[in-house]
PDB file of C-alpha atoms in Angstrom:
ATOM      1  CA  ARG L   1     -55.072 -23.286   4.247  1.00  0.00           C
ATOM      2  CA  PRO L   2     -51.717 -25.005   3.649  1.00  0.00           C
ATOM      3  CA  ALA L   3     -49.424 -23.268   1.143  1.00  0.00           C
ATOM      4  CA  ARG L   4     -48.960 -24.859  -2.337  1.00  0.00           C
ATOM      5  CA  PRO L   5     -45.626 -26.551  -2.783  1.00  0.00           C
ATOM      6  CA  ARG L   6     -43.127 -24.593  -4.884  1.00  0.00           C
ATOM      7  CA  PRO L   7     -42.368 -25.903  -8.281  1.00  0.00           C
ATOM      8  CA  PRO L   8     -38.893 -27.358  -8.664  1.00  0.00           C
ATOM      9  CA  PRO L   9     -36.263 -24.958 -10.019  1.00  0.00           C
ATOM     10  CA  PRO L  10     -35.561 -25.173 -13.746  1.00  0.00           C
ATOM     11  CA  ALA L  11     -32.296 -26.933 -13.207  1.00  0.00           C
ATOM     12  CA  MET L  12     -34.013 -29.678 -11.185  1.00  0.00           C
ATOM     13  CA  SER L  13     -36.730 -30.069 -13.874  1.00  0.00           C
ATOM     14  CA  ALA L  14     -34.115 -30.417 -16.559  1.00  0.00           C
ATOM     15  CA  LEU L  15     -32.285 -33.031 -14.447  1.00  0.00           C
ATOM     16  CA  ARG L  16     -35.457 -35.047 -13.922  1.00  0.00           C
ATOM     17  CA  ARG L  17     -36.081 -35.033 -17.724  1.00  0.00           C
ATOM     18  CA  LEU L  18     -32.640 -36.521 -18.165  1.00  0.00           C
ATOM     19  CA  ARG L  19     -33.648 -39.529 -16.050  1.00  0.00           C
ATOM     20  CA  SER L  20     -35.249 -42.641 -17.325  1.00  0.00           C
ATOM     21  CA  PRO L  21     -38.619 -43.864 -15.826  1.00  0.00           C
ATOM     22  CA  ARG L  22     -36.619 -46.095 -13.480  1.00  0.00           C
ATOM     23  CA  GLY L  23     -34.735 -43.098 -12.145  1.00  0.00           C
ATOM     24  CA  GLU L  24     -31.567 -43.713 -14.021  1.00  0.00           C
ATOM     25  CA  ARG L  25     -29.753 -40.953 -15.893  1.00  0.00           C
ATOM     26  CA  ARG L  26     -29.836 -41.217 -19.686  1.00  0.00           C
ATOM     27  CA  ALA L  27     -26.532 -41.611 -21.366  1.00  0.00           C
ATOM     28  CA  PRO L  28     -25.316 -38.344 -22.983  1.00  0.00           C
ATOM     29  CA  PRO L  29     -25.193 -38.298 -26.802  1.00  0.00           C
ATOM     30  CA  PRO L  30     -21.975 -39.744 -28.205  1.00  0.00           C
ATOM     31  CA  ALA L  31     -19.209 -37.251 -28.916  1.00  0.00           C
ATOM     32  CA  PRO L  32     -18.616 -36.577 -32.625  1.00  0.00           C
ATOM     33  CA  PRO L  33     -15.641 -38.404 -34.039  1.00  0.00           C
ATOM     34  CA  PRO L  34     -12.384 -36.548 -33.883  1.00  0.00           C
ATOM     35  CA  CYS L  35     -11.409 -34.569 -36.955  1.00  0.00           C
ATOM     36  CA  ASP L  36      -8.144 -35.693 -38.583  1.00  0.00           C
ATOM     37  CA  ILE L  37      -6.085 -32.557 -38.836  1.00  0.00           C
ATOM     38  CA  ALA L  38      -3.302 -34.426 -40.606  1.00  0.00           C
ATOM     39  CA  ALA L  39      -5.805 -35.497 -43.345  1.00  0.00           C
ATOM     40  CA  ILE L  40      -6.966 -31.846 -43.768  1.00  0.00           C
ATOM     41  CA  LEU L  41      -3.302 -30.850 -44.210  1.00  0.00           C
ATOM     42  CA  GLY L  42      -2.869 -33.622 -46.660  1.00  0.00           C
ATOM     43  CA  LEU L  43      -5.772 -32.232 -48.686  1.00  0.00           C
ATOM     44  CA  TRP L  44      -4.187 -28.857 -48.655  1.00  0.00           C
ATOM     45  CA  ASP L  45      -0.882 -30.263 -49.974  1.00  0.00           C
ATOM     46  CA  THR L  46      -2.775 -31.987 -52.719  1.00  0.00           C
ATOM     47  CA  TYR L  47      -4.589 -28.973 -54.114  1.00  0.00           C
ATOM     48  CA  ALA L  48      -2.716 -25.834 -52.968  1.00  0.00           C
ATOM     49  CA  ASP L  49      -0.535 -24.250 -55.628  1.00  0.00           C
ATOM     50  CA  GLU L  50       1.538 -22.487 -53.048  1.00  0.00           C
ATOM     51  CA  GLU L  51       2.783 -23.420 -49.572  1.00  0.00           C
ATOM     52  CA  ASP L  52       0.410 -21.050 -47.701  1.00  0.00           C
ATOM     53  CA  ALA L  53      -2.153 -20.136 -50.385  1.00  0.00           C
ATOM     54  CA  MET L  54      -4.530 -21.752 -52.890  1.00  0.00           C
ATOM     55  CA  GLY L  55      -4.983 -19.602 -55.944  1.00  0.00           C
ATOM     56  CA  MET L  56      -7.146 -20.093 -59.015  1.00  0.00           C
ATOM     57  CA  ASP L  57      -5.041 -23.060 -60.320  1.00  0.00           C
ATOM     58  CA  GLY L  58      -5.483 -24.840 -56.987  1.00  0.00           C
ATOM     59  CA  LEU L  59      -9.196 -23.938 -56.867  1.00  0.00           C
ATOM     60  CA  VAL L  60      -9.679 -25.286 -60.404  1.00  0.00           C
ATOM     61  CA  ALA L  61      -8.012 -28.585 -59.459  1.00  0.00           C
ATOM     62  CA  LEU L  62     -10.181 -28.759 -56.279  1.00  0.00           C
ATOM     63  CA  CYS L  63     -13.346 -28.197 -58.375  1.00  0.00           C
ATOM     64  CA  ALA L  64     -12.315 -31.016 -60.708  1.00  0.00           C
ATOM     65  CA  ALA L  65     -12.062 -33.333 -57.686  1.00  0.00           C
ATOM     66  CA  LEU L  66     -15.403 -32.155 -56.431  1.00  0.00           C
ATOM     67  CA  GLY L  67     -17.181 -32.428 -59.759  1.00  0.00           C
ATOM     68  CA  ILE L  68     -18.222 -28.748 -60.125  1.00  0.00           C
ATOM     69  CA  ASP L  69     -17.427 -26.122 -62.744  1.00  0.00           C
ATOM     70  CA  PRO L  70     -15.263 -23.331 -61.298  1.00  0.00           C
ATOM     71  CA  GLU L  71     -16.556 -20.800 -63.840  1.00  0.00           C
ATOM     72  CA  SER L  72     -20.265 -21.244 -63.449  1.00  0.00           C
ATOM     73  CA  ASP L  73     -21.101 -23.146 -60.292  1.00  0.00           C
ATOM     74  CA  VAL L  74     -22.065 -21.007 -57.361  1.00  0.00           C
ATOM     75  CA  ARG L  75     -21.072 -23.737 -54.928  1.00  0.00           C
ATOM     76  CA  LEU L  76     -17.385 -22.887 -55.224  1.00  0.00           C
ATOM     77  CA  LEU L  77     -18.209 -19.378 -54.066  1.00  0.00           C
ATOM     78  CA  CYS L  78     -20.405 -20.755 -51.305  1.00  0.00           C
ATOM     79  CA  LEU L  79     -17.598 -23.058 -50.105  1.00  0.00           C
ATOM     80  CA  CYS L  80     -15.131 -20.165 -49.949  1.00  0.00           C
ATOM     81  CA  TRP L  81     -17.719 -18.161 -48.070  1.00  0.00           C
ATOM     82  CA  HIS L  82     -18.098 -20.945 -45.523  1.00  0.00           C
ATOM     83  CA  LEU L  83     -14.278 -21.109 -45.163  1.00  0.00           C
ATOM     84  CA  LYS L  84     -14.337 -17.344 -44.566  1.00  0.00           C
ATOM     85  CA  ALA L  85     -11.909 -16.465 -47.252  1.00  0.00           C
ATOM     86  CA  LYS L  86     -10.731 -12.842 -46.918  1.00  0.00           C
ATOM     87  CA  LYS L  87      -8.564 -12.240 -49.963  1.00  0.00           C
ATOM     88  CA  PRO L  88      -9.802 -12.072 -53.590  1.00  0.00           C
ATOM     89  CA  ALA L  89      -9.586 -15.272 -55.480  1.00  0.00           C
ATOM     90  CA  LEU L  90      -7.446 -16.912 -52.803  1.00  0.00           C
ATOM     91  CA  LEU L  91      -7.708 -19.395 -49.925  1.00  0.00           C
ATOM     92  CA  LEU L  92      -5.201 -19.180 -47.206  1.00  0.00           C
ATOM     93  CA  LYS L  93      -3.845 -22.306 -45.478  1.00  0.00           C
ATOM     94  CA  GLU L  94      -5.164 -21.063 -42.090  1.00  0.00           C
ATOM     95  CA  GLU L  95      -8.601 -20.497 -43.500  1.00  0.00           C
ATOM     96  CA  TRP L  96      -8.662 -24.002 -45.107  1.00  0.00           C
ATOM     97  CA  CYS L  97      -7.526 -25.839 -41.953  1.00  0.00           C
ATOM     98  CA  GLU L  98      -9.751 -23.849 -39.502  1.00  0.00           C
ATOM     99  CA  GLY L  99     -12.731 -24.047 -41.821  1.00  0.00           C
ATOM    100  CA  LEU L 100     -12.539 -27.743 -42.629  1.00  0.00           C
ATOM    101  CA  GLU L 101     -11.964 -28.559 -38.974  1.00  0.00           C
ATOM    102  CA  ARG L 102     -14.987 -26.501 -37.944  1.00  0.00           C
ATOM    103  CA  LEU L 103     -17.122 -28.123 -40.608  1.00  0.00           C
ATOM    104  CA  ARG L 104     -15.611 -31.580 -39.763  1.00  0.00           C
ATOM    105  CA  LEU L 105     -14.573 -32.295 -43.235  1.00  0.00           C
ATOM    106  CA  ASP L 106     -11.305 -34.285 -43.303  1.00  0.00           C
ATOM    107  CA  SER L 107     -11.591 -36.202 -46.568  1.00  0.00           C
ATOM    108  CA  ILE L 108     -12.317 -35.336 -50.157  1.00  0.00           C
ATOM    109  CA  GLU L 109     -15.389 -37.575 -50.002  1.00  0.00           C
ATOM    110  CA  LYS L 110     -16.822 -35.620 -47.063  1.00  0.00           C
ATOM    111  CA  LEU L 111     -15.947 -32.333 -48.729  1.00  0.00           C
ATOM    112  CA  LYS L 112     -17.657 -33.424 -51.876  1.00  0.00           C
ATOM    113  CA  VAL L 113     -20.889 -34.368 -50.080  1.00  0.00           C
ATOM    114  CA  PHE L 114     -20.870 -31.057 -48.258  1.00  0.00           C
ATOM    115  CA  VAL L 115     -20.200 -28.966 -51.404  1.00  0.00           C
ATOM    116  CA  LEU L 116     -22.753 -30.725 -53.538  1.00  0.00           C
ATOM    117  CA  ALA L 117     -25.426 -30.046 -50.914  1.00  0.00           C
ATOM    118  CA  LEU L 118     -24.698 -26.287 -50.803  1.00  0.00           C
ATOM    119  CA  ASP L 119     -27.597 -24.146 -51.949  1.00  0.00           C
ATOM    120  CA  PRO L 120     -27.255 -20.420 -51.276  1.00  0.00           C
ATOM    121  CA  ALA L 121     -30.778 -19.891 -52.719  1.00  0.00           C
ATOM    122  CA  SER L 122     -32.091 -21.442 -49.416  1.00  0.00           C
ATOM    123  CA  LEU L 123     -30.209 -19.000 -47.177  1.00  0.00           C
ATOM    124  CA  ASP L 124     -32.229 -16.642 -45.052  1.00  0.00           C
ATOM    125  CA  LYS L 125     -32.302 -12.943 -46.048  1.00  0.00           C
ATOM    126  CA  ARG L 126     -29.479 -11.888 -43.752  1.00  0.00           C
ATOM    127  CA  SER L 127     -27.152 -14.764 -44.610  1.00  0.00           C
ATOM    128  CA  PHE L 128     -27.786 -14.298 -48.263  1.00  0.00           C
ATOM    129  CA  ARG L 129     -26.933 -10.606 -48.019  1.00  0.00           C
ATOM    130  CA  ASP L 130     -23.650 -11.552 -46.433  1.00  0.00           C
ATOM    131  CA  PHE L 131     -22.955 -14.171 -49.098  1.00  0.00           C
ATOM    132  CA  PHE L 132     -23.797 -11.709 -51.922  1.00  0.00           C
ATOM    133  CA  LYS L 133     -21.356  -9.152 -50.476  1.00  0.00           C
ATOM    134  CA  PHE L 134     -18.684 -11.844 -50.213  1.00  0.00           C
ATOM    135  CA  VAL L 135     -19.053 -12.766 -53.890  1.00  0.00           C
ATOM    136  CA  PHE L 136     -18.080  -9.204 -54.869  1.00  0.00           C
ATOM    137  CA  LEU L 137     -15.145  -8.985 -52.475  1.00  0.00           C
ATOM    138  CA  PHE L 138     -13.816 -12.478 -53.451  1.00  0.00           C
ATOM    139  CA  SER L 139     -14.109 -11.648 -57.155  1.00  0.00           C
ATOM    140  CA  ARG L 140     -11.993  -8.455 -57.165  1.00  0.00           C
ATOM    141  CA  GLU L 141      -8.631  -8.418 -58.812  1.00  0.00           C
ATOM    142  CA  GLY L 142      -5.701  -7.693 -56.549  1.00  0.00           C
ATOM    143  CA  THR L 143      -6.160  -4.458 -54.656  1.00  0.00           C
ATOM    144  CA  HIS L 144      -8.955  -3.127 -56.839  1.00  0.00           C
ATOM    145  CA  ARG L 145     -12.025  -1.914 -54.950  1.00  0.00           C
ATOM    146  CA  THR L 146     -14.269  -2.218 -58.010  1.00  0.00           C
ATOM    147  CA  ILE L 147     -14.909  -4.894 -60.573  1.00  0.00           C
ATOM    148  CA  GLU L 148     -15.417  -4.530 -64.333  1.00  0.00           C
ATOM    149  CA  LYS L 149     -19.035  -4.601 -65.517  1.00  0.00           C
ATOM    150  CA  ASP L 150     -18.336  -7.503 -67.800  1.00  0.00           C
ATOM    151  CA  LEU L 151     -17.450  -9.559 -64.728  1.00  0.00           C
ATOM    152  CA  VAL L 152     -20.584  -8.243 -62.953  1.00  0.00           C
ATOM    153  CA  ALA L 153     -22.630  -9.493 -65.960  1.00  0.00           C
ATOM    154  CA  ALA L 154     -21.132 -12.940 -65.508  1.00  0.00           C
ATOM    155  CA  LEU L 155     -21.298 -12.996 -61.707  1.00  0.00           C
ATOM    156  CA  MET L 156     -24.659 -11.530 -60.909  1.00  0.00           C
ATOM    157  CA  PRO L 157     -26.768 -14.339 -62.455  1.00  0.00           C
ATOM    158  CA  ILE L 158     -24.658 -16.900 -60.513  1.00  0.00           C
ATOM    159  CA  ALA L 159     -24.701 -15.013 -57.208  1.00  0.00           C
ATOM    160  CA  LEU L 160     -28.407 -13.991 -57.262  1.00  0.00           C
ATOM    161  CA  CYS L 161     -29.677 -17.575 -57.477  1.00  0.00           C
ATOM    162  CA  GLY L 162     -32.907 -16.370 -59.158  1.00  0.00           C
ATOM    163  CA  ARG L 163     -33.833 -13.953 -56.333  1.00  0.00           C
ATOM    164  CA  SER L 164     -34.141 -10.820 -58.418  1.00  0.00           C
ATOM    165  CA  PRO L 165     -36.694 -10.032 -61.120  1.00  0.00           C
ATOM    166  CA  HIS L 166     -34.595  -6.921 -61.936  1.00  0.00           C
ATOM    167  CA  GLU L 167     -31.560  -9.088 -62.908  1.00  0.00           C
ATOM    168  CA  ALA L 168     -32.085  -9.286 -66.707  1.00  0.00           C
ATOM    169  CA  PRO L 169     -33.227  -5.657 -67.304  1.00  0.00           C
ATOM    170  CA  PHE L 170     -30.545  -4.306 -65.036  1.00  0.00           C
ATOM    171  CA  LEU L 171     -27.766  -6.268 -66.736  1.00  0.00           C
ATOM    172  CA  LYS L 172     -29.125  -5.125 -70.177  1.00  0.00           C
ATOM    173  CA  PHE L 173     -28.986  -1.550 -68.900  1.00  0.00           C
ATOM    174  CA  LEU L 174     -25.486  -1.976 -67.480  1.00  0.00           C
ATOM    175  CA  GLU L 175     -24.180  -3.338 -70.796  1.00  0.00           C
ATOM    176  CA  ALA L 176     -25.399  -0.231 -72.618  1.00  0.00           C
ATOM    177  CA  CYS L 177     -24.528   2.479 -70.061  1.00  0.00           C
ATOM    178  CA  ALA L 178     -21.265   4.423 -69.783  1.00  0.00           C
ATOM    179  CA  THR L 179     -20.270   2.812 -66.450  1.00  0.00           C
ATOM    180  CA  THR L 180     -17.274   0.586 -66.812  1.00  0.00           C
ATOM    181  CA  ARG L 181     -16.697  -0.616 -63.236  1.00  0.00           C
ATOM    182  CA  VAL L 182     -19.063  -1.349 -60.352  1.00  0.00           C
ATOM    183  CA  THR L 183     -18.471  -0.529 -56.691  1.00  0.00           C
ATOM    184  CA  LEU L 184     -19.224  -2.595 -53.660  1.00  0.00           C
ATOM    185  CA  ASP L 185     -21.869  -0.095 -52.605  1.00  0.00           C
ATOM    186  CA  GLN L 186     -23.624  -0.364 -56.032  1.00  0.00           C
ATOM    187  CA  TRP L 187     -23.485  -4.135 -55.905  1.00  0.00           C
ATOM    188  CA  CYS L 188     -24.964  -4.484 -52.454  1.00  0.00           C
ATOM    189  CA  SER L 189     -27.474  -1.715 -53.032  1.00  0.00           C
ATOM    190  CA  PHE L 190     -28.863  -3.664 -56.027  1.00  0.00           C
ATOM    191  CA  LEU L 191     -29.773  -6.533 -53.736  1.00  0.00           C
ATOM    192  CA  GLU L 192     -31.529  -4.113 -51.356  1.00  0.00           C
ATOM    193  CA  PHE L 193     -33.231  -2.451 -54.360  1.00  0.00           C
ATOM    194  CA  THR L 194     -34.463  -5.877 -55.427  1.00  0.00           C
ATOM    195  CA  ASP L 195     -36.047  -6.429 -52.029  1.00  0.00           C
ATOM    196  CA  LYS L 196     -37.799  -3.050 -51.859  1.00  0.00           C
ATOM    197  CA  VAL L 197     -38.723  -2.074 -55.452  1.00  0.00           C
ATOM    198  CA  SER L 198     -41.069  -4.047 -57.700  1.00  0.00           C
ATOM    199  CA  THR L 199     -40.561  -4.453 -61.474  1.00  0.00           C
ATOM    200  CA  ASP L 200     -42.969  -1.596 -62.062  1.00  0.00           C
ATOM    201  CA  PHE L 201     -40.867   0.426 -59.676  1.00  0.00           C
ATOM    202  CA  GLU L 202     -43.439   0.579 -56.903  1.00  0.00           C
ATOM    203  CA  GLY L 203     -41.559   1.445 -53.750  1.00  0.00           C
ATOM    204  CA  TYR L 204     -38.864   3.494 -55.596  1.00  0.00           C
ATOM    205  CA  GLU L 205     -38.445   7.049 -54.265  1.00  0.00           C
ATOM    206  CA  GLU L 206     -36.670   9.485 -56.465  1.00  0.00           C
ATOM    207  CA  ASP L 207     -35.290  11.389 -53.423  1.00  0.00           C
ATOM    208  CA  GLY L 208     -34.017   8.086 -51.858  1.00  0.00           C
ATOM    209  CA  ALA L 209     -30.435   7.227 -51.087  1.00  0.00           C
ATOM    210  CA  TRP L 210     -29.889   4.830 -53.972  1.00  0.00           C
ATOM    211  CA  PRO L 211     -26.544   4.989 -55.849  1.00  0.00           C
ATOM    212  CA  LEU L 212     -26.747   7.024 -59.076  1.00  0.00           C
ATOM    213  CA  LEU L 213     -26.374   3.879 -61.170  1.00  0.00           C
ATOM    214  CA  LEU L 214     -29.661   2.617 -59.818  1.00  0.00           C
ATOM    215  CA  ASP L 215     -31.382   5.965 -60.369  1.00  0.00           C
ATOM    216  CA  GLU L 216     -30.206   5.839 -63.997  1.00  0.00           C
ATOM    217  CA  TYR L 217     -31.478   2.309 -64.391  1.00  0.00           C
ATOM    218  CA  VAL L 218     -34.888   3.342 -63.247  1.00  0.00           C
ATOM    219  CA  GLU L 219     -34.912   6.416 -65.461  1.00  0.00           C
ATOM    220  CA  GLN L 220     -33.904   4.386 -68.512  1.00  0.00           C
ATOM    221  CA  ALA L 221     -36.438   1.583 -67.800  1.00  0.00           C
ATOM    222  CA  ARG L 222     -39.243   4.116 -67.537  1.00  0.00           C
ATOM    223  CA  ALA L 223     -38.207   5.798 -70.716  1.00  0.00           C
ATOM    224  CA  ASP L 224     -38.138   2.450 -72.503  1.00  0.00           C
ATOM    225  CA  LYS L 225     -41.731   1.793 -71.438  1.00  0.00           C
ATOM    226  CA  GLU L 226     -42.900   5.061 -72.828  1.00  0.00           C
ATOM    227  CA  VAL L 227     -41.491   4.334 -76.303  1.00  0.00           C
TER     228      VAL L 227
END
């Protein structure tokens, strides 16, 4: 019995799919338009309040041009996250230029469309965890490794995007407790706590590795329910 013909190798199959019914190759998709680096630098010169850095004054001016509130709109934080800002409350010129070129945003109109479409609530779990961590790091003051609990109370509702049923009771607890500053570990652990522990604290283990602040939150919440 004659042997069956071998199927064509994957590369050949892919090549055939690129051909039209008449045997002609399909035209490749058009290349994206070039990004205007000079225009990106021009935007930087417009909004940066220093030669190589954009601090809060520059960010506030940028937000005014974008039509967002710098104090309450999570999209400013989301933009800085996309630009991979590394220093608290600061964008560096290199981050601005590389980020906007990567995102192909070389005009204030394009940047505005991009920013207004940002929605961290739609991020997958891993990306949102990275964004949530960034919010803490970006919101520190100078070289401080912690942030004041009053700032946590203002930031957390913005950063959580409605993902945590523990948000309101935890912030009420935080306001009344003796803790004055929150660490990065406590901040990130709260998000993990939200994912694993229900509002009736099913899933919470007393001998778990939660920060003491979260153990005290659970203890206080249970005591309040018994009253």
